[in-house]
mmCIF file with all atom_site columns, C-alpha atoms in Angstrom:
data_model
loop_
_atom_site.group_PDB
_atom_site.id
_atom_site.type_symbol
_atom_site.label_atom_id
_atom_site.label_alt_id
_atom_site.label_comp_id
_atom_site.label_asym_id
_atom_site.label_entity_id
_atom_site.label_seq_id
_atom_site.pdbx_PDB_ins_code
_atom_site.Cartn_x
_atom_site.Cartn_y
_atom_site.Cartn_z
_atom_site.occupancy
_atom_site.B_iso_or_equiv
_atom_site.pdbx_formal_charge
_atom_site.auth_seq_id
_atom_site.auth_comp_id
_atom_site.auth_asym_id
_atom_site.auth_atom_id
_atom_site.pdbx_PDB_model_num
ATOM 1   C CA . UNK V 1 1   ? -136.257 70.742  -72.626  1.00 79.00 ? 1   UNK V CA 1
ATOM 2   C CA . UNK V 1 2   ? -134.711 72.646  -69.751  1.00 84.00 ? 2   UNK V CA 1
ATOM 3   C CA . UNK V 1 3   ? -136.416 72.161  -66.369  1.00 79.00 ? 3   UNK V CA 1
ATOM 4   C CA . UNK V 1 4   ? -137.815 75.551  -65.305  1.00 77.00 ? 4   UNK V CA 1
ATOM 5   C CA . UNK V 1 5   ? -139.929 74.329  -62.374  1.00 76.00 ? 5   UNK V CA 1
ATOM 6   C CA . UNK V 1 6   ? -137.690 76.019  -59.784  1.00 77.00 ? 6   UNK V CA 1
ATOM 7   C CA . UNK V 1 7   ? -137.559 79.396  -61.546  1.00 79.00 ? 7   UNK V CA 1
ATOM 8   C CA . UNK V 1 8   ? -139.593 82.257  -60.134  1.00 77.00 ? 8   UNK V CA 1
ATOM 9   C CA . UNK V 1 9   ? -142.595 83.588  -62.022  1.00 84.00 ? 9   UNK V CA 1
ATOM 10  C CA . UNK V 1 10  ? -141.925 87.156  -63.096  1.00 85.00 ? 10  UNK V CA 1
ATOM 11  C CA . UNK V 1 11  ? -143.228 89.532  -65.731  1.00 93.00 ? 11  UNK V CA 1
ATOM 12  C CA . UNK V 1 12  ? -141.201 89.031  -68.894  1.00 92.00 ? 12  UNK V CA 1
ATOM 13  C CA . UNK V 1 13  ? -141.240 91.199  -71.999  1.00 96.00 ? 13  UNK V CA 1
ATOM 14  C CA . UNK V 1 14  ? -139.236 90.843  -75.208  1.00 96.00 ? 14  UNK V CA 1
ATOM 15  C CA . UNK V 1 15  ? -139.149 92.941  -78.371  1.00 97.00 ? 15  UNK V CA 1
ATOM 16  C CA . UNK V 1 16  ? -137.688 91.640  -81.627  1.00 97.00 ? 16  UNK V CA 1
ATOM 17  C CA . UNK V 1 17  ? -137.200 93.339  -84.969  1.00 96.00 ? 17  UNK V CA 1
ATOM 18  C CA . UNK V 1 18  ? -137.162 92.234  -88.561  1.00 96.00 ? 18  UNK V CA 1
ATOM 19  C CA . UNK V 1 19  ? -137.651 93.930  -91.900  1.00 96.00 ? 19  UNK V CA 1
ATOM 20  C CA . UNK V 1 20  ? -138.345 93.329  -95.549  1.00 97.00 ? 20  UNK V CA 1
ATOM 21  C CA . UNK V 1 21  ? -136.879 95.390  -98.372  1.00 97.00 ? 21  UNK V CA 1
ATOM 22  C CA . UNK V 1 22  ? -139.213 95.956  -101.316 1.00 97.00 ? 22  UNK V CA 1
ATOM 23  C CA . UNK V 1 23  ? -139.076 97.875  -104.583 1.00 96.00 ? 23  UNK V CA 1
ATOM 24  C CA . UNK V 1 24  ? -141.003 101.107 -105.187 1.00 96.00 ? 24  UNK V CA 1
ATOM 25  C CA . UNK V 1 25  ? -143.855 99.395  -107.031 1.00 96.00 ? 25  UNK V CA 1
ATOM 26  C CA . UNK V 1 26  ? -144.410 97.007  -104.123 1.00 97.00 ? 26  UNK V CA 1
ATOM 27  C CA . UNK V 1 27  ? -144.153 99.838  -101.578 1.00 97.00 ? 27  UNK V CA 1
ATOM 28  C CA . UNK V 1 28  ? -146.709 101.889 -103.539 1.00 97.00 ? 28  UNK V CA 1
ATOM 29  C CA . UNK V 1 29  ? -149.123 98.955  -103.778 1.00 97.00 ? 29  UNK V CA 1
ATOM 30  C CA . UNK V 1 30  ? -148.810 98.060  -100.098 1.00 98.00 ? 30  UNK V CA 1
ATOM 31  C CA . UNK V 1 31  ? -149.335 101.643 -98.920  1.00 97.00 ? 31  UNK V CA 1
ATOM 32  C CA . UNK V 1 32  ? -152.294 102.197 -101.245 1.00 97.00 ? 32  UNK V CA 1
ATOM 33  C CA . UNK V 1 33  ? -153.742 98.759  -100.377 1.00 96.00 ? 33  UNK V CA 1
ATOM 34  C CA . UNK V 1 34  ? -153.638 97.527  -103.971 1.00 96.00 ? 34  UNK V CA 1
ATOM 35  C CA . UNK V 1 35  ? -152.175 94.087  -103.255 1.00 96.00 ? 35  UNK V CA 1
ATOM 36  C CA . UNK V 1 36  ? -154.485 91.402  -104.648 1.00 93.00 ? 36  UNK V CA 1
ATOM 37  C CA . UNK V 1 37  ? -154.279 89.193  -101.542 1.00 95.00 ? 37  UNK V CA 1
ATOM 38  C CA . UNK V 1 38  ? -155.464 92.018  -99.254  1.00 96.00 ? 38  UNK V CA 1
ATOM 39  C CA . UNK V 1 39  ? -154.127 94.450  -96.655  1.00 97.00 ? 39  UNK V CA 1
ATOM 40  C CA . UNK V 1 40  ? -150.498 93.370  -96.215  1.00 98.00 ? 40  UNK V CA 1
ATOM 41  C CA . UNK V 1 41  ? -149.940 95.019  -92.852  1.00 98.00 ? 41  UNK V CA 1
ATOM 42  C CA . UNK V 1 42  ? -153.199 93.782  -91.309  1.00 98.00 ? 42  UNK V CA 1
ATOM 43  C CA . UNK V 1 43  ? -152.659 90.205  -92.476  1.00 98.00 ? 43  UNK V CA 1
ATOM 44  C CA . UNK V 1 44  ? -148.981 90.273  -91.417  1.00 98.00 ? 44  UNK V CA 1
ATOM 45  C CA . UNK V 1 45  ? -149.978 91.558  -87.985  1.00 98.00 ? 45  UNK V CA 1
ATOM 46  C CA . UNK V 1 46  ? -152.463 88.736  -87.470  1.00 98.00 ? 46  UNK V CA 1
ATOM 47  C CA . UNK V 1 47  ? -149.914 86.181  -88.721  1.00 98.00 ? 47  UNK V CA 1
ATOM 48  C CA . UNK V 1 48  ? -147.304 87.527  -86.297  1.00 98.00 ? 48  UNK V CA 1
ATOM 49  C CA . UNK V 1 49  ? -149.677 87.281  -83.339  1.00 98.00 ? 49  UNK V CA 1
ATOM 50  C CA . UNK V 1 50  ? -150.664 83.741  -84.305  1.00 98.00 ? 50  UNK V CA 1
ATOM 51  C CA . UNK V 1 51  ? -146.989 82.798  -84.703  1.00 98.00 ? 51  UNK V CA 1
ATOM 52  C CA . UNK V 1 52  ? -146.112 84.087  -81.226  1.00 97.00 ? 52  UNK V CA 1
ATOM 53  C CA . UNK V 1 53  ? -148.860 81.906  -79.786  1.00 96.00 ? 53  UNK V CA 1
ATOM 54  C CA . UNK V 1 54  ? -147.620 78.828  -81.706  1.00 97.00 ? 54  UNK V CA 1
ATOM 55  C CA . UNK V 1 55  ? -143.860 79.234  -81.178  1.00 96.00 ? 55  UNK V CA 1
ATOM 56  C CA . UNK V 1 56  ? -143.506 76.096  -79.063  1.00 94.00 ? 56  UNK V CA 1
ATOM 57  C CA . UNK V 1 57  ? -145.094 74.099  -81.910  1.00 96.00 ? 57  UNK V CA 1
ATOM 58  C CA . UNK V 1 58  ? -142.335 75.301  -84.263  1.00 95.00 ? 58  UNK V CA 1
ATOM 59  C CA . UNK V 1 59  ? -139.210 75.394  -82.067  1.00 94.00 ? 59  UNK V CA 1
ATOM 60  C CA . UNK V 1 60  ? -138.532 71.923  -80.612  1.00 93.00 ? 60  UNK V CA 1
ATOM 61  C CA . UNK V 1 61  ? -137.084 72.851  -77.183  1.00 92.00 ? 61  UNK V CA 1
ATOM 62  C CA . UNK V 1 62  ? -139.274 75.906  -76.590  1.00 92.00 ? 62  UNK V CA 1
ATOM 63  C CA . UNK V 1 63  ? -141.699 75.833  -73.648  1.00 90.00 ? 63  UNK V CA 1
ATOM 64  C CA . UNK V 1 64  ? -145.388 76.511  -74.326  1.00 89.00 ? 64  UNK V CA 1
ATOM 65  C CA . UNK V 1 65  ? -146.354 79.798  -72.653  1.00 90.00 ? 65  UNK V CA 1
ATOM 66  C CA . UNK V 1 66  ? -149.462 81.661  -71.600  1.00 92.00 ? 66  UNK V CA 1
ATOM 67  C CA . UNK V 1 67  ? -148.876 84.872  -73.503  1.00 96.00 ? 67  UNK V CA 1
ATOM 68  C CA . UNK V 1 68  ? -150.448 87.943  -71.901  1.00 96.00 ? 68  UNK V CA 1
ATOM 69  C CA . UNK V 1 69  ? -150.006 90.288  -74.862  1.00 97.00 ? 69  UNK V CA 1
ATOM 70  C CA . UNK V 1 70  ? -148.538 90.707  -78.345  1.00 98.00 ? 70  UNK V CA 1
ATOM 71  C CA . UNK V 1 71  ? -148.024 94.035  -80.086  1.00 98.00 ? 71  UNK V CA 1
ATOM 72  C CA . UNK V 1 72  ? -146.808 94.367  -83.673  1.00 98.00 ? 72  UNK V CA 1
ATOM 73  C CA . UNK V 1 73  ? -145.677 97.743  -85.046  1.00 97.00 ? 73  UNK V CA 1
ATOM 74  C CA . UNK V 1 74  ? -144.758 98.670  -88.615  1.00 97.00 ? 74  UNK V CA 1
ATOM 75  C CA . UNK V 1 75  ? -142.816 101.641 -89.954  1.00 96.00 ? 75  UNK V CA 1
ATOM 76  C CA . UNK V 1 76  ? -141.348 102.470 -93.350  1.00 96.00 ? 76  UNK V CA 1
ATOM 77  C CA . UNK V 1 77  ? -137.821 103.597 -94.176  1.00 95.00 ? 77  UNK V CA 1
ATOM 78  C CA . UNK V 1 78  ? -136.665 104.844 -97.589  1.00 93.00 ? 78  UNK V CA 1
ATOM 79  C CA . UNK V 1 79  ? -133.072 105.018 -98.706  1.00 89.00 ? 79  UNK V CA 1
ATOM 80  C CA . UNK V 1 80  ? -131.748 105.645 -102.216 1.00 88.00 ? 80  UNK V CA 1
ATOM 81  C CA . UNK V 1 81  ? -135.013 104.606 -103.863 1.00 86.00 ? 81  UNK V CA 1
ATOM 82  C CA . UNK V 1 82  ? -135.350 101.405 -101.843 1.00 89.00 ? 82  UNK V CA 1
ATOM 83  C CA . UNK V 1 83  ? -138.074 100.830 -99.279  1.00 97.00 ? 83  UNK V CA 1
ATOM 84  C CA . UNK V 1 84  ? -137.935 98.789  -96.110  1.00 96.00 ? 84  UNK V CA 1
ATOM 85  C CA . UNK V 1 85  ? -140.846 97.718  -93.956  1.00 97.00 ? 85  UNK V CA 1
ATOM 86  C CA . UNK V 1 86  ? -139.562 97.777  -90.369  1.00 96.00 ? 86  UNK V CA 1
ATOM 87  C CA . UNK V 1 87  ? -141.254 95.323  -88.026  1.00 97.00 ? 87  UNK V CA 1
ATOM 88  C CA . UNK V 1 88  ? -141.188 95.278  -84.220  1.00 97.00 ? 88  UNK V CA 1
ATOM 89  C CA . UNK V 1 89  ? -142.917 92.536  -82.241  1.00 98.00 ? 89  UNK V CA 1
ATOM 90  C CA . UNK V 1 90  ? -143.327 92.807  -78.469  1.00 98.00 ? 90  UNK V CA 1
ATOM 91  C CA . UNK V 1 91  ? -144.513 89.832  -76.437  1.00 98.00 ? 91  UNK V CA 1
ATOM 92  C CA . UNK V 1 92  ? -145.391 89.816  -72.737  1.00 97.00 ? 92  UNK V CA 1
ATOM 93  C CA . UNK V 1 93  ? -146.053 87.060  -70.215  1.00 93.00 ? 93  UNK V CA 1
ATOM 94  C CA . UNK V 1 94  ? -145.887 86.340  -66.520  1.00 93.00 ? 94  UNK V CA 1
ATOM 95  C CA . UNK V 1 95  ? -144.103 83.071  -66.001  1.00 83.00 ? 95  UNK V CA 1
ATOM 96  C CA . UNK V 1 96  ? -140.886 81.213  -65.361  1.00 83.00 ? 96  UNK V CA 1
ATOM 97  C CA . UNK V 1 97  ? -139.323 81.485  -68.812  1.00 83.00 ? 97  UNK V CA 1
ATOM 98  C CA . UNK V 1 98  ? -138.789 84.342  -71.248  1.00 83.00 ? 98  UNK V CA 1
ATOM 99  C CA . UNK V 1 99  ? -140.571 85.317  -74.438  1.00 92.00 ? 99  UNK V CA 1
ATOM 100 C CA . UNK V 1 100 ? -137.594 86.072  -76.682  1.00 94.00 ? 100 UNK V CA 1
ATOM 101 C CA . UNK V 1 101 ? -138.376 83.199  -79.040  1.00 96.00 ? 101 UNK V CA 1
ATOM 102 C CA . UNK V 1 102 ? -142.010 84.266  -79.297  1.00 97.00 ? 102 UNK V CA 1
ATOM 103 C CA . UNK V 1 103 ? -141.015 87.826  -80.222  1.00 98.00 ? 103 UNK V CA 1
ATOM 104 C CA . UNK V 1 104 ? -138.441 86.628  -82.772  1.00 98.00 ? 104 UNK V CA 1
ATOM 105 C CA . UNK V 1 105 ? -140.943 84.215  -84.295  1.00 98.00 ? 105 UNK V CA 1
ATOM 106 C CA . UNK V 1 106 ? -143.639 86.890  -84.503  1.00 98.00 ? 106 UNK V CA 1
ATOM 107 C CA . UNK V 1 107 ? -141.324 89.363  -86.263  1.00 98.00 ? 107 UNK V CA 1
ATOM 108 C CA . UNK V 1 108 ? -140.079 86.683  -88.667  1.00 98.00 ? 108 UNK V CA 1
ATOM 109 C CA . UNK V 1 109 ? -143.554 85.497  -89.610  1.00 98.00 ? 109 UNK V CA 1
ATOM 110 C CA . UNK V 1 110 ? -144.691 89.095  -90.208  1.00 98.00 ? 110 UNK V CA 1
ATOM 111 C CA . UNK V 1 111 ? -141.894 89.478  -92.753  1.00 98.00 ? 111 UNK V CA 1
ATOM 112 C CA . UNK V 1 112 ? -142.597 86.088  -94.343  1.00 98.00 ? 112 UNK V CA 1
ATOM 113 C CA . UNK V 1 113 ? -146.283 86.929  -94.649  1.00 98.00 ? 113 UNK V CA 1
ATOM 114 C CA . UNK V 1 114 ? -145.514 90.241  -96.347  1.00 98.00 ? 114 UNK V CA 1
ATOM 115 C CA . UNK V 1 115 ? -143.233 88.366  -98.763  1.00 98.00 ? 115 UNK V CA 1
ATOM 116 C CA . UNK V 1 116 ? -145.948 85.818  -99.537  1.00 98.00 ? 116 UNK V CA 1
ATOM 117 C CA . UNK V 1 117 ? -148.538 88.500  -100.179 1.00 98.00 ? 117 UNK V CA 1
ATOM 118 C CA . UNK V 1 118 ? -146.251 90.515  -102.491 1.00 98.00 ? 118 UNK V CA 1
ATOM 119 C CA . UNK V 1 119 ? -144.227 87.825  -104.296 1.00 97.00 ? 119 UNK V CA 1
ATOM 120 C CA . UNK V 1 120 ? -146.299 88.122  -107.485 1.00 96.00 ? 120 UNK V CA 1
ATOM 121 C CA . UNK V 1 121 ? -144.961 91.671  -107.885 1.00 95.00 ? 121 UNK V CA 1
ATOM 122 C CA . UNK V 1 122 ? -141.384 91.302  -106.608 1.00 94.00 ? 122 UNK V CA 1
ATOM 123 C CA . UNK V 1 123 ? -139.585 88.018  -106.002 1.00 94.00 ? 123 UNK V CA 1
ATOM 124 C CA . UNK V 1 124 ? -136.396 89.964  -105.189 1.00 95.00 ? 124 UNK V CA 1
ATOM 125 C CA . UNK V 1 125 ? -137.538 91.144  -101.767 1.00 97.00 ? 125 UNK V CA 1
ATOM 126 C CA . UNK V 1 126 ? -134.998 90.681  -98.974  1.00 97.00 ? 126 UNK V CA 1
ATOM 127 C CA . UNK V 1 127 ? -135.958 89.725  -95.419  1.00 97.00 ? 127 UNK V CA 1
ATOM 128 C CA . UNK V 1 128 ? -133.814 90.615  -92.421  1.00 94.00 ? 128 UNK V CA 1
ATOM 129 C CA . UNK V 1 129 ? -131.913 91.099  -90.358  1.00 93.00 ? 129 UNK V CA 1
ATOM 130 C CA . UNK V 1 130 ? -134.017 89.630  -87.559  1.00 95.00 ? 130 UNK V CA 1
ATOM 131 C CA . UNK V 1 131 ? -132.806 90.138  -84.006  1.00 95.00 ? 131 UNK V CA 1
ATOM 132 C CA . UNK V 1 132 ? -133.731 90.687  -80.365  1.00 95.00 ? 132 UNK V CA 1
ATOM 133 C CA . UNK V 1 133 ? -134.019 94.372  -79.406  1.00 95.00 ? 133 UNK V CA 1
ATOM 134 C CA . UNK V 1 134 ? -134.818 94.117  -75.693  1.00 94.00 ? 134 UNK V CA 1
ATOM 135 C CA . UNK V 1 135 ? -135.823 91.668  -73.002  1.00 95.00 ? 135 UNK V CA 1
ATOM 136 C CA . UNK V 1 136 ? -136.751 92.234  -69.389  1.00 92.00 ? 136 UNK V CA 1
ATOM 137 C CA . UNK V 1 137 ? -137.412 89.928  -66.478  1.00 88.00 ? 137 UNK V CA 1
ATOM 138 C CA . UNK V 1 138 ? -136.013 86.634  -65.385  1.00 82.00 ? 138 UNK V CA 1
ATOM 139 C CA . UNK V 1 139 ? -132.822 85.304  -63.841  1.00 80.00 ? 139 UNK V CA 1
ATOM 140 C CA . UNK V 1 140 ? -130.517 86.446  -66.658  1.00 82.00 ? 140 UNK V CA 1
ATOM 141 C CA . UNK V 1 141 ? -131.599 90.073  -66.248  1.00 85.00 ? 141 UNK V CA 1
ATOM 142 C CA . UNK V 1 142 ? -132.382 92.702  -68.835  1.00 91.00 ? 142 UNK V CA 1
ATOM 143 C CA . UNK V 1 143 ? -130.926 93.112  -72.315  1.00 91.00 ? 143 UNK V CA 1
ATOM 144 C CA . UNK V 1 144 ? -130.949 96.054  -74.713  1.00 92.00 ? 144 UNK V CA 1
ATOM 145 C CA . UNK V 1 145 ? -129.290 95.867  -78.121  1.00 90.00 ? 145 UNK V CA 1
ATOM 146 C CA . UNK V 1 146 ? -127.329 98.774  -79.476  1.00 80.00 ? 146 UNK V CA 1
ATOM 147 C CA . UNK V 1 147 ? -128.905 100.004 -82.728  1.00 70.00 ? 147 UNK V CA 1
ATOM 148 C CA . UNK V 1 148 ? -127.166 100.109 -86.073  1.00 58.00 ? 148 UNK V CA 1
ATOM 149 C CA . UNK V 1 149 ? -126.936 96.485  -87.208  1.00 58.00 ? 149 UNK V CA 1
ATOM 150 C CA . UNK V 1 150 ? -127.198 97.520  -90.850  1.00 59.00 ? 150 UNK V CA 1
ATOM 151 C CA . UNK V 1 151 ? -126.684 100.602 -92.958  1.00 60.00 ? 151 UNK V CA 1
ATOM 152 C CA . UNK V 1 152 ? -130.450 101.198 -92.589  1.00 61.00 ? 152 UNK V CA 1
ATOM 153 C CA . UNK V 1 153 ? -129.963 101.718 -88.847  1.00 58.00 ? 153 UNK V CA 1
ATOM 154 C CA . UNK V 1 154 ? -132.276 98.812  -87.986  1.00 57.00 ? 154 UNK V CA 1
#
């Protein structure tokens, strides 16, 4: 693990994105809350928050952090009869290391949870891309990704 004891404590915020592409039947069942395992978005949100808090247990060289806040947002996009659940996870802390890994983990676990809850209907769902959108604070400065990683504009 990298020694961060000499780094200044600052407010650090990171937002990561992921997505999961589903078929129309799955989209309809998620939006009408007809998935047998429960409310997909609510369960995915809780899973994402829990994942952010446990990131250092999953990623070997990741520092454990005192997270000050986690926000998960969902939106839908439709293109040519395909549906994509867009996921954004924002994590905030005040400390001497960033929260990029926590945001990326939260977004990833949201998508994985949605897959798990819907796999009985559609095993062909596609997760990703997953990537860092923004980060602020810390020695390396701020970062903002240009949009348009895929033909979905996410």
